[in-house]
XYZ file of C-alpha atoms in Angstrom:
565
model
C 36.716 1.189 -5.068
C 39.322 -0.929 -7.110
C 38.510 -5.193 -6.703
C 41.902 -6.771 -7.271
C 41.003 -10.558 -7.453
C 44.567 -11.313 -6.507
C 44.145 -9.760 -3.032
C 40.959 -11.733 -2.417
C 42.427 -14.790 -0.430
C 45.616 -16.714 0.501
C 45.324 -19.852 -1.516
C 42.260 -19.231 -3.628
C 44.275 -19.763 -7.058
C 42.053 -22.305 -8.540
C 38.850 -20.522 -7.543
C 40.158 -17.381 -9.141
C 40.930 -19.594 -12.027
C 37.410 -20.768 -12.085
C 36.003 -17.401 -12.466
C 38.430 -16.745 -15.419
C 36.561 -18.298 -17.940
C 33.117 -16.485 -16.922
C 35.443 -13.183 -16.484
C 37.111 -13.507 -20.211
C 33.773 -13.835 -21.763
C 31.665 -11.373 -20.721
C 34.451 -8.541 -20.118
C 34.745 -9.506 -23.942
C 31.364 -8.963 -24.699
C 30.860 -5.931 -21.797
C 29.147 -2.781 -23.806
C 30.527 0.768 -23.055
C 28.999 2.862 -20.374
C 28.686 6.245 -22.350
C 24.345 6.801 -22.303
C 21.879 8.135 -24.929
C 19.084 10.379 -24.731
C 17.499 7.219 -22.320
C 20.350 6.567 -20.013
C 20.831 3.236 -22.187
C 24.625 2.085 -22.764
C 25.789 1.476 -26.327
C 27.086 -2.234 -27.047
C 30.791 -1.670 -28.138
C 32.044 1.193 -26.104
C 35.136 1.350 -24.361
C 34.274 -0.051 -20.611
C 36.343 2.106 -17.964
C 38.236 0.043 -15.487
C 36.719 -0.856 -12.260
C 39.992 0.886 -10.254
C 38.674 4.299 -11.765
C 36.851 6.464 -8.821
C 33.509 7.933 -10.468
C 32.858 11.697 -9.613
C 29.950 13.725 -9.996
C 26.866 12.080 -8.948
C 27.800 8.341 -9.279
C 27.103 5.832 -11.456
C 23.634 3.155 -11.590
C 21.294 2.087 -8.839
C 23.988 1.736 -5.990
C 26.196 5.422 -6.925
C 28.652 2.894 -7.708
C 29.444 1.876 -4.263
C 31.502 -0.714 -2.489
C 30.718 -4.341 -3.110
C 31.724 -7.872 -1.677
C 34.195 -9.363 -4.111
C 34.728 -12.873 -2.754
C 34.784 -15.393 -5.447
C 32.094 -18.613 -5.204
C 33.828 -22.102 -4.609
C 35.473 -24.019 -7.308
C 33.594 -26.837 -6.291
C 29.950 -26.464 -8.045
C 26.818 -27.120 -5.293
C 25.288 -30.368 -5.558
C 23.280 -30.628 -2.726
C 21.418 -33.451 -1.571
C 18.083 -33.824 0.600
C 18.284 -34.578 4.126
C 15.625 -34.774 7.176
C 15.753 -31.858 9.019
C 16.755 -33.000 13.044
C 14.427 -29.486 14.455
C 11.123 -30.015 11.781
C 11.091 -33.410 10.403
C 10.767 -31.771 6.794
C 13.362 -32.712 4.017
C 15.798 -29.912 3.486
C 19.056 -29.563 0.919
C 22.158 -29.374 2.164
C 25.648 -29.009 0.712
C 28.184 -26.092 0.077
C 27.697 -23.468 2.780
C 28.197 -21.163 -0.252
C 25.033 -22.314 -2.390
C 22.464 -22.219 0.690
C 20.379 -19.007 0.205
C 18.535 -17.886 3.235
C 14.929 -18.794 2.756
C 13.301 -15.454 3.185
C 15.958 -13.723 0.729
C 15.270 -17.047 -1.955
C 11.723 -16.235 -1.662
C 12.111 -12.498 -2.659
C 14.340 -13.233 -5.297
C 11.985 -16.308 -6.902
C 8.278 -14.004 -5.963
C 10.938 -11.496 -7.971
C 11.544 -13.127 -10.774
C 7.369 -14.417 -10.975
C 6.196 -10.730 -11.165
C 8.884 -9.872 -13.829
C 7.693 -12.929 -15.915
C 4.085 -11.502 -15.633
C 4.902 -7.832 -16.464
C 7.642 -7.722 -18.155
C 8.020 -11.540 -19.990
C 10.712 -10.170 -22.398
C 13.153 -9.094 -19.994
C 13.507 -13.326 -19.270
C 14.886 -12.486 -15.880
C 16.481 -15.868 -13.785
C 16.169 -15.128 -10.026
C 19.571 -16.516 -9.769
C 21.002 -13.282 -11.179
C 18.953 -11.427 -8.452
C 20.533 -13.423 -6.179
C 24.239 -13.355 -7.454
C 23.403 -9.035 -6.992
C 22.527 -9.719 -3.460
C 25.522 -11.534 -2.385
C 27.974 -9.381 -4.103
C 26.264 -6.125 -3.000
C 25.647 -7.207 0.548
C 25.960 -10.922 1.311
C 22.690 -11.893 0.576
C 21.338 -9.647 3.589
C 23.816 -10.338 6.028
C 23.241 -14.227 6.268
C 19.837 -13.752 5.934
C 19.071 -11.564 8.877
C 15.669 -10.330 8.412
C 12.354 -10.824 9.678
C 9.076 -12.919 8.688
C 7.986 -9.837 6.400
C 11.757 -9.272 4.992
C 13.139 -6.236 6.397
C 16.439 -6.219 7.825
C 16.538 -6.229 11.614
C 19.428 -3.236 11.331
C 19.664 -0.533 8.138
C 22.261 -2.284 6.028
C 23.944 1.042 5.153
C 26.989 2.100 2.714
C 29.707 4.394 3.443
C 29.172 8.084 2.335
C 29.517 9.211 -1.143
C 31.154 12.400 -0.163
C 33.955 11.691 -3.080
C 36.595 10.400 -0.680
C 37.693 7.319 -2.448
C 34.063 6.932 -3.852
C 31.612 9.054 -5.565
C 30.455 12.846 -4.268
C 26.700 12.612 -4.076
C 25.777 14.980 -1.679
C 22.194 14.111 0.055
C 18.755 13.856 -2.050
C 16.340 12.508 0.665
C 16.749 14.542 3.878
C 18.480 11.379 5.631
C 15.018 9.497 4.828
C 16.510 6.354 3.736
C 20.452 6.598 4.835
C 19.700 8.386 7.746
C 22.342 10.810 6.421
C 21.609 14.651 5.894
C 25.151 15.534 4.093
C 25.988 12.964 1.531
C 23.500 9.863 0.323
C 24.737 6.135 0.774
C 23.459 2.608 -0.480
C 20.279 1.224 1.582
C 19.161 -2.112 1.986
C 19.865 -5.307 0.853
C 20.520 -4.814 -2.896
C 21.967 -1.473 -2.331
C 19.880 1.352 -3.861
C 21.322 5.169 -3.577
C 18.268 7.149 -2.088
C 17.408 9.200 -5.352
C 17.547 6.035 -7.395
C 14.831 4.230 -5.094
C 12.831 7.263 -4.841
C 11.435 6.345 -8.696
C 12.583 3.158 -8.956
C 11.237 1.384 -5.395
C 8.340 -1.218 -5.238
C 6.005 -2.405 -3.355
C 7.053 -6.583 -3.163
C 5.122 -8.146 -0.145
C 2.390 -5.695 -0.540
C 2.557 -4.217 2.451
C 1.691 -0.575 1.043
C 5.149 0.624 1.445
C 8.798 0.573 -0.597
C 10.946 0.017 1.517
C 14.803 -0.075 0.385
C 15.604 -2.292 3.643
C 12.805 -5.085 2.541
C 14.569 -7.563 0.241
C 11.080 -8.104 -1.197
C 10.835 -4.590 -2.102
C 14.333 -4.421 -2.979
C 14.376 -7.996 -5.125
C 11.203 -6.308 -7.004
C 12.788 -2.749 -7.615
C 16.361 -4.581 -8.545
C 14.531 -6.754 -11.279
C 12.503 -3.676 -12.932
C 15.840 -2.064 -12.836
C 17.847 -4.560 -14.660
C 14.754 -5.079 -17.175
C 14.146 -1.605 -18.257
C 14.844 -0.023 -21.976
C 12.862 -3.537 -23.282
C 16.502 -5.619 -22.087
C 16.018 -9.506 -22.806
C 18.407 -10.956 -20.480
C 18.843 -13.895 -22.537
C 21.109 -12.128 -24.745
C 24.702 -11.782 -22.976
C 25.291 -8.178 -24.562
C 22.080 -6.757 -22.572
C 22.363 -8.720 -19.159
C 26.334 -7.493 -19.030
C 24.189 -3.789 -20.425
C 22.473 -3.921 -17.255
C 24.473 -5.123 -13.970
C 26.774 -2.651 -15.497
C 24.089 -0.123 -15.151
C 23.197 -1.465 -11.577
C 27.423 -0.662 -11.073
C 29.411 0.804 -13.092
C 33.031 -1.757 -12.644
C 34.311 -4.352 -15.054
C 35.318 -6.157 -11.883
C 31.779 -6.123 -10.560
C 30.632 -7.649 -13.903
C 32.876 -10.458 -13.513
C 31.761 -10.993 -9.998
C 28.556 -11.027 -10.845
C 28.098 -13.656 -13.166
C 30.151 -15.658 -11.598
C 27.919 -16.220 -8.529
C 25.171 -16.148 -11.072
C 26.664 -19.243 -12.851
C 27.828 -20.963 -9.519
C 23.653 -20.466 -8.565
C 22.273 -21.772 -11.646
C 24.158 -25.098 -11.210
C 22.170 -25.482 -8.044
C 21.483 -24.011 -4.570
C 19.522 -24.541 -1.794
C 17.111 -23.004 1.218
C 18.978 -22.363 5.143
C 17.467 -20.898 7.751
C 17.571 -16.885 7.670
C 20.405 -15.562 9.859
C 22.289 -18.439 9.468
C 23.824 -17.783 5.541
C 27.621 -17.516 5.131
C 29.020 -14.026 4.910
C 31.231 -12.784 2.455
C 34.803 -10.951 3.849
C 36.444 -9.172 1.306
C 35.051 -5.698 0.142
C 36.196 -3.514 -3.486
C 36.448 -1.005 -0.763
C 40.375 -2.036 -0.584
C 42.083 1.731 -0.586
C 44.295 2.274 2.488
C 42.575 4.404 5.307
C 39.153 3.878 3.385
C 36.846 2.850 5.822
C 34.451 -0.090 5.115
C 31.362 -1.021 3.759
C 28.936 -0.591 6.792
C 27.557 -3.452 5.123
C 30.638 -5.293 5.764
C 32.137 -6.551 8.758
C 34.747 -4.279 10.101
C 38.082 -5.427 9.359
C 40.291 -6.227 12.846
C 42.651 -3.725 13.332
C 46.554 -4.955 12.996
C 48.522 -5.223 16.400
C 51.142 -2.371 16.183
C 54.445 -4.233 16.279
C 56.592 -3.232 19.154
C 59.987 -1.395 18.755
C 63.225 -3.752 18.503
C 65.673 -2.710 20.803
C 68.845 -2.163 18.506
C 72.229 -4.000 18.971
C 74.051 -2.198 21.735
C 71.157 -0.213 23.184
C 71.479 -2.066 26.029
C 68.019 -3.407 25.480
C 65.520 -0.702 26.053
C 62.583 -0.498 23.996
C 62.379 3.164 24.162
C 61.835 4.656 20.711
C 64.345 6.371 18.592
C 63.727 10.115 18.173
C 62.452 10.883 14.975
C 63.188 14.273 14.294
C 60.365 16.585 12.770
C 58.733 15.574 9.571
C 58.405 19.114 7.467
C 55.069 20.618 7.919
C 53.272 20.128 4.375
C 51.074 22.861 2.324
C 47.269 22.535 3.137
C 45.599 20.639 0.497
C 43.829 22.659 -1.476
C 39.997 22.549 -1.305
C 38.294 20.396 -3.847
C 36.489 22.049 -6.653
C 32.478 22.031 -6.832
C 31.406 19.472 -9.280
C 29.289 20.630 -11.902
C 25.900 19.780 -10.406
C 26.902 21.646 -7.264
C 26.847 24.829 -8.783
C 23.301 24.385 -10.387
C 20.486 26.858 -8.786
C 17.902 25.982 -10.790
C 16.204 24.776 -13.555
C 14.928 26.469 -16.204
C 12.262 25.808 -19.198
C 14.065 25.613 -22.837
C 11.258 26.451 -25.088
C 9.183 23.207 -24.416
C 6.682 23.407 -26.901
C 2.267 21.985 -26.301
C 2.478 19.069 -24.943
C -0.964 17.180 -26.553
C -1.283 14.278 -28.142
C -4.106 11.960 -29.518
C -4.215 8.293 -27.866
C -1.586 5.634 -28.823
C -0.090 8.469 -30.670
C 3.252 9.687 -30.164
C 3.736 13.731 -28.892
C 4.567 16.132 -30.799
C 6.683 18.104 -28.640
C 9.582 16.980 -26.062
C 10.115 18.545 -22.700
C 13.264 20.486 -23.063
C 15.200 22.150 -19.371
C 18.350 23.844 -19.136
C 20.651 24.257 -15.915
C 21.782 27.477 -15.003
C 23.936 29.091 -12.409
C 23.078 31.678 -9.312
C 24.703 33.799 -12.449
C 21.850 32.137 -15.149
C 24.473 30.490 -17.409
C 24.110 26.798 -17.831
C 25.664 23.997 -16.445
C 26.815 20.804 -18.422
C 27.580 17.369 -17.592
C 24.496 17.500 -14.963
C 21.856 14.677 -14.895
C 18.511 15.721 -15.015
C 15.762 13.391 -13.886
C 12.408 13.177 -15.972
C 9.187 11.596 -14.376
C 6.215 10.801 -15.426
C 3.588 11.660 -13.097
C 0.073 10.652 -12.243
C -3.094 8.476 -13.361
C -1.856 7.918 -16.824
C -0.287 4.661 -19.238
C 1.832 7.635 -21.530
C 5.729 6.733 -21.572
C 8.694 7.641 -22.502
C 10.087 6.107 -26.234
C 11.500 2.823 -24.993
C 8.190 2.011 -22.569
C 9.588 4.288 -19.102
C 8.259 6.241 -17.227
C 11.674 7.435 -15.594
C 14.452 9.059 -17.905
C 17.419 10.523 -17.077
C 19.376 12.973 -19.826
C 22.700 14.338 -19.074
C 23.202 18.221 -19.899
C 24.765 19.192 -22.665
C 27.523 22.476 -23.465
C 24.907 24.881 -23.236
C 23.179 23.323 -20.076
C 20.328 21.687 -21.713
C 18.494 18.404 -21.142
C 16.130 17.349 -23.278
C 13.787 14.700 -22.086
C 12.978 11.383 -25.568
C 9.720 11.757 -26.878
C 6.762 11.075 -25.070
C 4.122 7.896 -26.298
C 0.741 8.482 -25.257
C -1.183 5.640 -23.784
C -5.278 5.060 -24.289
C -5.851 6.446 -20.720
C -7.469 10.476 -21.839
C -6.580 13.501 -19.604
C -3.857 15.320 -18.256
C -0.377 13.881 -16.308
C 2.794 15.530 -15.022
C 5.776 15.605 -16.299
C 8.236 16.605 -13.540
C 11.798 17.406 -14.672
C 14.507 17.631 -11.180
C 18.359 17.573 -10.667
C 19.796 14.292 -9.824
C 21.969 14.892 -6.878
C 20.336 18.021 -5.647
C 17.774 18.914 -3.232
C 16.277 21.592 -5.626
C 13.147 22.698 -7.065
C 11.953 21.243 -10.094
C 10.053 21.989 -12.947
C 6.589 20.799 -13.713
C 4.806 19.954 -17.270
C 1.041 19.331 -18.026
C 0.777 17.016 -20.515
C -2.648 16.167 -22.193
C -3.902 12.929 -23.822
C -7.033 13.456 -26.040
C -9.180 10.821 -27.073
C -8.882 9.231 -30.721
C -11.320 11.035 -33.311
C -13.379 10.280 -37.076
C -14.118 12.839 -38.565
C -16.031 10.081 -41.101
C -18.665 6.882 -40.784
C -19.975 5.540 -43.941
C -21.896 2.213 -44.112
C -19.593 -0.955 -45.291
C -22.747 -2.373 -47.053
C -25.527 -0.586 -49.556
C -28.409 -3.079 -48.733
C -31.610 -2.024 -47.299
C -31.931 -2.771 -43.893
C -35.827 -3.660 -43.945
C -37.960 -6.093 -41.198
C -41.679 -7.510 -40.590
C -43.011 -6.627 -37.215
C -42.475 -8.393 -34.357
C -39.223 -9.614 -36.206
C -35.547 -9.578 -36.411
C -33.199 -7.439 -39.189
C -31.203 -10.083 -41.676
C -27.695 -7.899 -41.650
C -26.591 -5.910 -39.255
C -24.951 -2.753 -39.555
C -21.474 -2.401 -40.026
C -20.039 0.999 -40.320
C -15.989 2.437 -41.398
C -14.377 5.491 -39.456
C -11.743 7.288 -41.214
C -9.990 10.657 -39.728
C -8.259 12.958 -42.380
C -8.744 9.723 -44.915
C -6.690 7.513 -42.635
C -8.506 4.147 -40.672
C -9.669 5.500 -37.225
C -9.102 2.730 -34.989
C -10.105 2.230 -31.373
C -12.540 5.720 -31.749
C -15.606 5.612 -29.029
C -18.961 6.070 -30.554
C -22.472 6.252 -29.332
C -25.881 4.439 -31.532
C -29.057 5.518 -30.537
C -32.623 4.869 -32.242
C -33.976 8.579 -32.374
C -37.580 9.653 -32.894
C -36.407 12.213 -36.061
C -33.916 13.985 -37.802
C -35.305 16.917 -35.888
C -35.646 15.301 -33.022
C -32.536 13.176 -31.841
C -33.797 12.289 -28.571
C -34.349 8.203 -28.104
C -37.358 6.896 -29.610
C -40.439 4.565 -27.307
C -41.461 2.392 -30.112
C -39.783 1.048 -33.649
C -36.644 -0.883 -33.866
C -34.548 -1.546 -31.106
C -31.228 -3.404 -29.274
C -31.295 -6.524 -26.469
C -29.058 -5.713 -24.171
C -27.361 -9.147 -21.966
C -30.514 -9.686 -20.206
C -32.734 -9.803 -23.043
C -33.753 -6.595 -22.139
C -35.236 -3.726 -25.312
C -32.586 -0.714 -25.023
C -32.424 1.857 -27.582
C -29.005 3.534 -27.236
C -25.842 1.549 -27.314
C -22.755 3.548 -25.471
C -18.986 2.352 -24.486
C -18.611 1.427 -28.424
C -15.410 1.517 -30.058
C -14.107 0.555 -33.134
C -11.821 -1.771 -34.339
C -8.037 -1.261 -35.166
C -9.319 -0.811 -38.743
C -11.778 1.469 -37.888
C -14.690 -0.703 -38.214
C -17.975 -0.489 -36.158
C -20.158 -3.551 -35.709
C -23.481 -2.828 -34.246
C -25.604 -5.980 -32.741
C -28.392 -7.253 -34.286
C -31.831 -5.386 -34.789
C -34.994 -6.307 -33.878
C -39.028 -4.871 -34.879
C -41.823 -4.026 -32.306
C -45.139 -3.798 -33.986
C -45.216 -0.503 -34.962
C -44.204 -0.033 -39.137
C -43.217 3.041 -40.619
C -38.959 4.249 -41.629
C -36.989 4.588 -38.385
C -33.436 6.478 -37.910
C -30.417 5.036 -35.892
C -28.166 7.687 -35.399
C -24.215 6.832 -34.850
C -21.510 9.538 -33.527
C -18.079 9.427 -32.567
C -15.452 11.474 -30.878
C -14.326 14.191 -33.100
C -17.871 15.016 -34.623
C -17.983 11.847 -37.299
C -22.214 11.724 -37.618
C -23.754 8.890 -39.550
C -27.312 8.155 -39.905
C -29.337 5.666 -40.895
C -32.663 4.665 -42.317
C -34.922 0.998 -40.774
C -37.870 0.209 -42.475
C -40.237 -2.000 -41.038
C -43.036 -2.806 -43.117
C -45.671 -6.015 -43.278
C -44.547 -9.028 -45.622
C -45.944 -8.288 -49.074
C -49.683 -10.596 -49.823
């Protein structure tokens, strides 16, 4: 999978030269590829060479697979507008290179919209969607899709079955790749099957993910490059994560080198008719190309010269015999081929209060047909079902590589203000095996406190309105209980809790008399506004009772008495 930049063209000196300068400052600045406990890459660490093959399961959304390595033009775009001869419209034209088929511009740009809406610290450009697309598969082949964005043919990479690339033997039954034996990159920005299965979108909201939609793929690419909180403005974390989407020095280089050839200006063609790249990483001798490539014309054999004094035939020379070679001996399983299964390691309750962190982590280990565990495996862990909880860092995805003893242990879990119970699912990347399941359970926010922020009487004439209104403080264990539901309701007693018919009472957004005020909640420092009061006629001391989650009880005396002669 080595890209040697000298090999890309005859004559394309000065446009390797112009990628130089982009090259020597990020591979300066490239972080390390070694993860933590949340697959991120440390700024600093040594960054292997591109050349080096990756075992085991592969590396980043693609399994580290082949890529396009042409270079852009050392001329920059600068297009100009021009009538159109077919529609009348004004189009750009200019270097073949900088025209973006118009489907595959309009995925990357709806892309980059969505990203700025969800996800506004991540500052992703669409341009560096679009510099991924050409290097991983020439934006699309040219543009060939249809209205909706799918490719009219699976745009498919070779097998990872660790012959000159990875070994990542299948994870989706062929679903995606079509391939029941090994997985391969799908689509137009070149997913591996397991990493689309949790990290797919939806993009032209047409209910499905699919990997060969460049709107899906545009969408899934930019959540990918903006997860772990990245801000793409900063060099460090935009080299962090193309090096994450592929793990090759080489491929970082190539990258932002189309990136900074787009961002000086590009322009719309017709789908179908973009320019193809020609010149693959996939450069080993007998390795077979990118799928998503075009194939490579084979080399006319050149025919035998007759030697001087042969009297001109062109019959070969006998060769004699080359000596018959020892078999090759059979490659060893990698370490995630010999896992069976997956085991729990002591996971501990998995509860939490809302917005509160859990206490426990999910914890796997995996072991051998003979139980003993297996390091250096990744282990996948989802979060599952109707719920906002995360993982530390704001994911819902997190993969942890095993350690000596075989054990993965998932980073904390942050629970959300959704209530109830989700799914933490842990699962072997690179195996079709079964994996293990969690219940996790969010409970609401509590008080176990209320006390009244005020001491003044709280008194009315009949037929009138209350001067202050009541403001109450929730507290849990003596801390501020913010964000805690609570109910107010006017009761007939303290024996007798049930809502009262007459006395003091609410307005509800109608005007409307209501005497019990649900779907309260206080404030993030616990306090508890209520609305204003108002009187019937009848006189006498009334109670408003006020509870929250987690048994806090509060209640309070209205008096409502005539105005003094």
């Amino acid at each position: 999978m080595a890209a040697h930049f000298g090999r890309l063209r005859k004559g394309a000196t000065t446009t390797a030269v112009a990628a130089v300068a982009v090259a020597a400052l990020s591979a300066s600045q490239a972080p390390g590829v070694t993860t933590d406990d949340l697959g991120r890459q440390p700024v600093g660490a040594a960054q292997p060479s591109g050349d080096a093959k990756t075992g085991g399961e592969g590396g980043g959304a693609t399994g580290d697979s082949p890529y396009y390595t042409d270079l852009p033009p050392l001329k920059s775009p600068n297009p100009s507008p021009s009538a159109s001869p077919t529609t009348g419209t004004t189009v750009s034209v200019g270097e073949a290179e900088a025209g973006i088929p118009a489907t595959v511009l309009d995925a990357y740009k709806k892309a980059e919209a969505e990203l700025r809406a969800s996800k506004p610290g991540c500052n992703l450009p669409w341009q560096l969607l679009a510099a991924i697309g050409k290097v991983e598969s020439g934006q699309a082949r040219g543009g060939r899709v249809d209205a909706s964005g799918t490719t009219y043919s699976p745009i498919l990479g070779p097998k990872l079955d660790g012959n000159g690339f990875a070994l990542i033997a299948d994870t989706d039954n062929g679903a995606y790749d079509g391939d029941p034996a090994y997985d391969r990159a799908v689509g137009p920005m070149q997913f591996i099957p397991s990493t689309w299965e949790w990290a797919g979108r939806d993009g032209n909201g047409d209910g499905k993910k699919d990997p060969n939609n460049v709107y899906d793929a545009a969408l899934a690419a930019g959540h990918y490059l903006c997860r772990f909180d990245r801000d793409l403005s900063v060099q460090s974390q935009m080299n962090a994560a193309i090096l994450n989407y592929n793990n090759s020095t080489e491929y970082l280089n190539t990258v932002l080198s189309w990136l900074e050839y787009y961002r000086k200006g590009t322009h719309e063609v017709p789908d179908g008719t973009g320019t193809l790249p020609s010149h693959s990483s996939n450069s080993d001798p007998g390795a077979s190309p990118s799928p998503s490539a075009p194939a490579t014309p084979s080399t006319p054999s050149t025919p035998n010269t007759p030697k001087p004094g042969s009297g001109g035939s062109t019959s070969p020379t006998p060769k004699p015999p080359a000596p018959s070679s020892p078999a090759p001996s059979p490659t060893p399983p990698t370490p995630t081929q010999t896992v069976d299964h997956l085991e729990d390691a002591s996971t501990g309750k998995l509860t939490a209060t809302a917005g509160s962190a859990f206490g426990a982590k999910v914890a796997v280990r995996a072991e051998s047909k003979a139980s003993k565990g297996v390091a250096k495996v990744r282990v996948r862990f989802t979060i599952i079902g109707d719920t906002d909880a995360t993982f530390t860092g704001g994911e819902s995805v997190a993969t942890v590589v095993t350690g000596t003893a075989g054990t993965a242990t998932a980073p904390a879990l942050v629970a959300g203000e959704k209530t109830g119970d989700f799914t933490v699912r842990a699962t072997v990347v690179g195996r079709v095996l079964g994996g293990l399941d969690y219940t996790a359970t969010v409970t609401p926010r509590q008080a176990d406190t209320l006390t009244r922020t005020g001491d003044t009487a709280l008194t009315c004439v009949p037929g009138g309105e209350f001067a202050d209104q009541v403001e109450l403080k929730a507290t849990y264990k003596g801390a501020v209980a913010g964000k805690v539901a609570a109910t107010a309701t006017l009761i007939k007693s303290a024996d007798d809790p049930t809502e009262n018919d007459k006395g003091p009472y609410f307005k509800d957004a109608d005007g409307k008399t209501i005497r019990t005020l649900t779907d309260l909640t206080t404030d993030a420092d616990g306090v508890l506004k209520l609305p204003k009061l108002y009187a019937d006629d009848a006189t006498g001391t009334f109670l408003l009772r006020v509870n929250t989650t987690g048994g806090a009880v509060l209640t309070v005396e209205l008096k409502v008495a005539a105005a003094a002669s």
